């Protein structure tokens, strides 16, 4: 019975296709980076997609780290929702959206996905469960032996979570020159083109804080709310990356 449950989950999540298809076509350099991160695991579909696309390249990845509360968007989403509606008249998310336990119909989505990934994927997957305020810290780096990132998939929807993730990555040297950053929700807020809310605002502030230089890789989509964006980190605080 259990095997059937995991197979059913695998059938639901294995063929997802999105902007992450760029991975299979991107000219990955022969550097030492081989760790992949995803912030915002939800169903597990995009981890499968990332894994599948890297298998079509000549770039080996050793491990995928996935961060999620598995309980949906945090409570602060409602404040961002209120501000956006006052300003623009619309906002697509609310606290509790994207609850992994509910989507999978299980009590423990992390454990469920770990078993599915172990059965069907041929790379090590480590899932780190908890709110970002409790997991994005030095203790997690030591406990899970976090490595510098080749690719980071940021699928956290709201401004505050995106800022938390980016600040963690650059503060602790996980995002380095040569890291590629993908933003699933770049156009997820109404004024994304102005860089004054959502993912664009968070990235703009982090670029200034850590003195980043970046290359634009690709943008997928043109209109709210379906815009993703990908960047390559060239330098951090003056430390440069040469391809």
Short mmCIF file of N, CA and C in Angstrom, two decimals, residues 159-241:
data_model
loop_
_atom_site.label_atom_id
_atom_site.label_comp_id
_atom_site.label_asym_id
_atom_site.label_seq_id
_atom_site.Cartn_x
_atom_site.Cartn_y
_atom_site.Cartn_z
N UNK A 159 8.07 39.24 -0.80
CA UNK A 159 9.28 40.06 -0.61
C UNK A 159 10.08 39.64 0.61
N UNK A 160 9.44 39.56 1.77
CA UNK A 160 10.18 39.34 3.01
C UNK A 160 10.91 38.00 3.01
N UNK A 161 10.27 36.96 2.50
CA UNK A 161 10.93 35.65 2.43
C UNK A 161 12.08 35.67 1.43
N UNK A 162 11.88 36.34 0.30
CA UNK A 162 12.94 36.44 -0.70
C UNK A 162 14.15 37.16 -0.12
N UNK A 163 13.91 38.23 0.61
CA UNK A 163 15.03 38.97 1.22
C UNK A 163 15.75 38.09 2.24
N UNK A 164 15.00 37.38 3.08
CA UNK A 164 15.61 36.48 4.06
C UNK A 164 16.53 35.47 3.39
N UNK A 165 16.05 34.87 2.31
CA UNK A 165 16.82 33.86 1.59
C UNK A 165 18.09 34.45 1.01
N UNK A 166 17.97 35.55 0.30
CA UNK A 166 19.13 36.17 -0.34
C UNK A 166 20.15 36.64 0.69
N UNK A 167 19.68 37.23 1.76
CA UNK A 167 20.59 37.71 2.80
C UNK A 167 21.37 36.54 3.41
N UNK A 168 20.69 35.45 3.66
CA UNK A 168 21.34 34.24 4.17
C UNK A 168 22.40 33.73 3.20
N UNK A 169 22.05 33.66 1.93
CA UNK A 169 22.96 33.12 0.93
C UNK A 169 24.25 33.91 0.83
N UNK A 170 24.15 35.23 0.84
CA UNK A 170 25.35 36.05 0.66
C UNK A 170 26.07 36.31 1.97
N UNK A 171 25.36 36.38 3.06
CA UNK A 171 25.99 36.59 4.37
C UNK A 171 26.93 35.45 4.71
N UNK A 172 26.52 34.22 4.39
CA UNK A 172 27.30 33.05 4.78
C UNK A 172 28.09 32.43 3.62
N UNK A 173 28.19 33.12 2.51
CA UNK A 173 29.04 32.65 1.43
C UNK A 173 28.53 31.42 0.71
N UNK A 174 27.22 31.22 0.72
CA UNK A 174 26.64 30.12 -0.05
C UNK A 174 26.46 30.53 -1.50
N UNK A 175 25.96 31.73 -1.71
CA UNK A 175 25.96 32.32 -3.05
C UNK A 175 27.29 33.02 -3.25
N UNK A 176 28.00 32.64 -4.28
CA UNK A 176 29.37 33.11 -4.52
C UNK A 176 29.49 33.52 -5.99
N UNK A 177 30.59 34.16 -6.37
CA UNK A 177 30.81 34.40 -7.80
C UNK A 177 30.74 33.07 -8.57
N UNK A 178 29.87 33.01 -9.55
CA UNK A 178 29.64 31.78 -10.30
C UNK A 178 28.32 31.11 -9.99
N UNK A 179 27.64 31.55 -8.93
CA UNK A 179 26.32 31.01 -8.59
C UNK A 179 25.26 31.60 -9.52
N UNK A 180 24.35 30.77 -9.98
CA UNK A 180 23.21 31.22 -10.78
C UNK A 180 21.96 31.23 -9.90
N UNK A 181 21.22 32.35 -9.96
CA UNK A 181 20.02 32.52 -9.14
C UNK A 181 18.79 32.56 -10.04
N UNK A 182 17.81 31.72 -9.74
CA UNK A 182 16.56 31.72 -10.49
C UNK A 182 15.40 32.14 -9.60
N UNK A 183 14.62 33.11 -10.06
CA UNK A 183 13.48 33.64 -9.29
C UNK A 183 12.18 33.22 -9.96
N UNK A 184 11.45 32.32 -9.33
CA UNK A 184 10.20 31.84 -9.90
C UNK A 184 9.12 32.92 -9.90
N UNK A 185 9.15 33.81 -8.92
CA UNK A 185 8.08 34.79 -8.74
C UNK A 185 8.55 36.21 -9.00
N UNK A 186 9.44 36.39 -9.97
CA UNK A 186 9.95 37.73 -10.27
C UNK A 186 8.81 38.70 -10.60
N UNK A 187 7.84 38.22 -11.32
CA UNK A 187 6.70 39.07 -11.68
C UNK A 187 5.46 38.79 -10.86
N UNK A 188 5.65 38.29 -9.66
CA UNK A 188 4.52 37.88 -8.84
C UNK A 188 3.76 38.99 -8.17
N UNK A 189 4.29 40.22 -8.20
CA UNK A 189 3.61 41.35 -7.59
C UNK A 189 3.31 42.40 -8.66
N UNK A 190 2.24 43.18 -8.47
CA UNK A 190 1.76 44.06 -9.54
C UNK A 190 2.78 45.06 -10.08
N UNK A 191 3.65 45.60 -9.21
CA UNK A 191 4.59 46.63 -9.69
C UNK A 191 6.01 46.09 -9.84
N UNK A 192 6.12 44.84 -10.28
CA UNK A 192 7.44 44.21 -10.38
C UNK A 192 8.38 44.96 -11.31
N UNK A 193 7.85 45.59 -12.34
CA UNK A 193 8.71 46.31 -13.29
C UNK A 193 9.40 47.51 -12.65
N UNK A 194 8.81 48.04 -11.59
CA UNK A 194 9.38 49.22 -10.91
C UNK A 194 10.41 48.83 -9.85
N UNK A 195 10.56 47.54 -9.60
CA UNK A 195 11.52 47.01 -8.61
C UNK A 195 11.22 47.52 -7.20
N UNK A 196 9.94 47.81 -6.91
CA UNK A 196 9.64 48.37 -5.60
C UNK A 196 8.81 47.43 -4.72
N UNK A 197 8.62 46.20 -5.13
CA UNK A 197 8.02 45.21 -4.25
C UNK A 197 8.43 43.81 -4.71
N UNK A 198 8.07 42.81 -3.93
CA UNK A 198 8.31 41.43 -4.30
C UNK A 198 9.77 41.06 -4.48
N UNK A 199 10.00 40.05 -5.30
CA UNK A 199 11.36 39.55 -5.57
C UNK A 199 12.29 40.62 -6.12
N UNK A 200 11.85 41.45 -7.08
CA UNK A 200 12.75 42.48 -7.62
C UNK A 200 13.26 43.44 -6.55
N UNK A 201 12.38 43.85 -5.65
CA UNK A 201 12.81 44.75 -4.57
C UNK A 201 13.84 44.08 -3.69
N UNK A 202 13.59 42.83 -3.30
CA UNK A 202 14.52 42.11 -2.44
C UNK A 202 15.89 41.98 -3.09
N UNK A 203 15.92 41.62 -4.37
CA UNK A 203 17.20 41.43 -5.06
C UNK A 203 17.92 42.76 -5.22
N UNK A 204 17.20 43.81 -5.53
CA UNK A 204 17.81 45.14 -5.66
C UNK A 204 18.49 45.54 -4.36
N UNK A 205 17.83 45.31 -3.23
CA UNK A 205 18.39 45.68 -1.93
C UNK A 205 19.62 44.83 -1.59
N UNK A 206 19.59 43.56 -1.96
CA UNK A 206 20.73 42.68 -1.68
C UNK A 206 21.91 43.03 -2.58
N UNK A 207 21.65 43.39 -3.83
CA UNK A 207 22.73 43.83 -4.72
C UNK A 207 23.47 45.01 -4.11
N UNK A 208 22.72 45.95 -3.57
CA UNK A 208 23.33 47.13 -2.96
C UNK A 208 24.05 46.77 -1.66
N UNK A 209 23.45 45.92 -0.85
CA UNK A 209 24.03 45.57 0.46
C UNK A 209 25.35 44.83 0.31
N UNK A 210 25.43 43.90 -0.63
CA UNK A 210 26.62 43.06 -0.77
C UNK A 210 27.49 43.45 -1.96
N UNK A 211 27.17 44.57 -2.58
CA UNK A 211 27.97 45.10 -3.69
C UNK A 211 28.16 44.04 -4.77
N UNK A 212 27.05 43.54 -5.28
CA UNK A 212 27.08 42.49 -6.29
C UNK A 212 27.15 43.08 -7.69
N UNK A 213 27.83 42.37 -8.57
CA UNK A 213 27.66 42.60 -10.00
C UNK A 213 27.09 41.31 -10.58
N UNK A 214 26.16 41.46 -11.50
CA UNK A 214 25.43 40.30 -12.01
C UNK A 214 25.31 40.36 -13.53
N UNK A 215 25.15 39.20 -14.13
CA UNK A 215 24.79 39.09 -15.54
C UNK A 215 23.36 38.58 -15.63
N UNK A 216 22.59 39.15 -16.54
CA UNK A 216 21.25 38.64 -16.77
C UNK A 216 21.34 37.44 -17.70
N UNK A 217 20.70 36.34 -17.33
CA UNK A 217 20.73 35.11 -18.13
C UNK A 217 19.49 35.00 -19.02
N UNK A 218 18.32 35.02 -18.41
CA UNK A 218 17.09 34.88 -19.20
C UNK A 218 15.90 35.32 -18.36
N UNK A 219 14.91 35.90 -19.03
CA UNK A 219 13.63 36.17 -18.40
C UNK A 219 12.57 35.39 -19.16
N UNK A 220 11.67 34.76 -18.42
CA UNK A 220 10.58 33.99 -19.03
C UNK A 220 9.26 34.60 -18.59
N UNK A 221 8.49 35.10 -19.54
CA UNK A 221 7.23 35.76 -19.24
C UNK A 221 7.37 37.27 -19.29
N UNK A 222 6.26 37.94 -19.53
CA UNK A 222 6.29 39.39 -19.70
C UNK A 222 5.30 40.14 -18.82
N UNK A 223 4.33 39.45 -18.25
CA UNK A 223 3.26 40.16 -17.55
C UNK A 223 2.94 39.51 -16.21
N UNK A 224 2.59 40.34 -15.25
CA UNK A 224 2.11 39.88 -13.94
C UNK A 224 0.96 38.90 -14.13
N UNK A 225 0.98 37.76 -13.40
CA UNK A 225 1.96 37.38 -12.39
C UNK A 225 2.97 36.34 -12.86
N UNK A 226 3.04 36.09 -14.17
CA UNK A 226 3.83 34.97 -14.66
C UNK A 226 5.14 35.43 -15.29
N UNK A 227 6.09 35.81 -14.44
CA UNK A 227 7.42 36.21 -14.91
C UNK A 227 8.46 35.56 -14.01
N UNK A 228 9.40 34.84 -14.61
CA UNK A 228 10.55 34.29 -13.89
C UNK A 228 11.80 34.97 -14.44
N UNK A 229 12.86 35.00 -13.64
CA UNK A 229 14.08 35.66 -14.07
C UNK A 229 15.29 34.93 -13.51
N UNK A 230 16.37 34.93 -14.29
CA UNK A 230 17.58 34.19 -13.91
C UNK A 230 18.80 35.10 -14.08
N UNK A 231 19.70 35.06 -13.08
CA UNK A 231 20.91 35.88 -13.08
C UNK A 231 22.12 35.05 -12.67
N UNK A 232 23.28 35.43 -13.20
CA UNK A 232 24.56 34.86 -12.80
C UNK A 232 25.31 35.87 -11.95
N UNK A 233 25.77 35.44 -10.79
CA UNK A 233 26.55 36.31 -9.91
C UNK A 233 27.97 36.40 -10.44
N UNK A 234 28.40 37.60 -10.80
CA UNK A 234 29.75 37.84 -11.32
C UNK A 234 30.74 38.16 -10.21
N UNK A 235 30.32 39.02 -9.29
CA UNK A 235 31.23 39.37 -8.20
C UNK A 235 30.43 39.69 -6.95
N UNK A 236 31.08 39.47 -5.81
CA UNK A 236 30.50 39.77 -4.50
C UNK A 236 31.51 40.61 -3.74
N UNK A 237 31.17 41.86 -3.49
CA UNK A 237 32.07 42.73 -2.74
C UNK A 237 33.44 42.87 -3.35
N UNK A 238 33.52 42.80 -4.68
CA UNK A 238 34.80 42.95 -5.37
C UNK A 238 35.46 41.66 -5.76
N UNK A 239 35.05 40.54 -5.13
CA UNK A 239 35.59 39.24 -5.51
C UNK A 239 34.90 38.78 -6.78
N UNK A 240 35.66 38.54 -7.84
CA UNK A 240 35.07 38.30 -9.16
C UNK A 240 35.10 36.84 -9.57
N UNK A 241 34.30 36.56 -10.59
CA UNK A 241 34.23 35.22 -11.17
C UNK A 241 34.53 35.32 -12.66
#
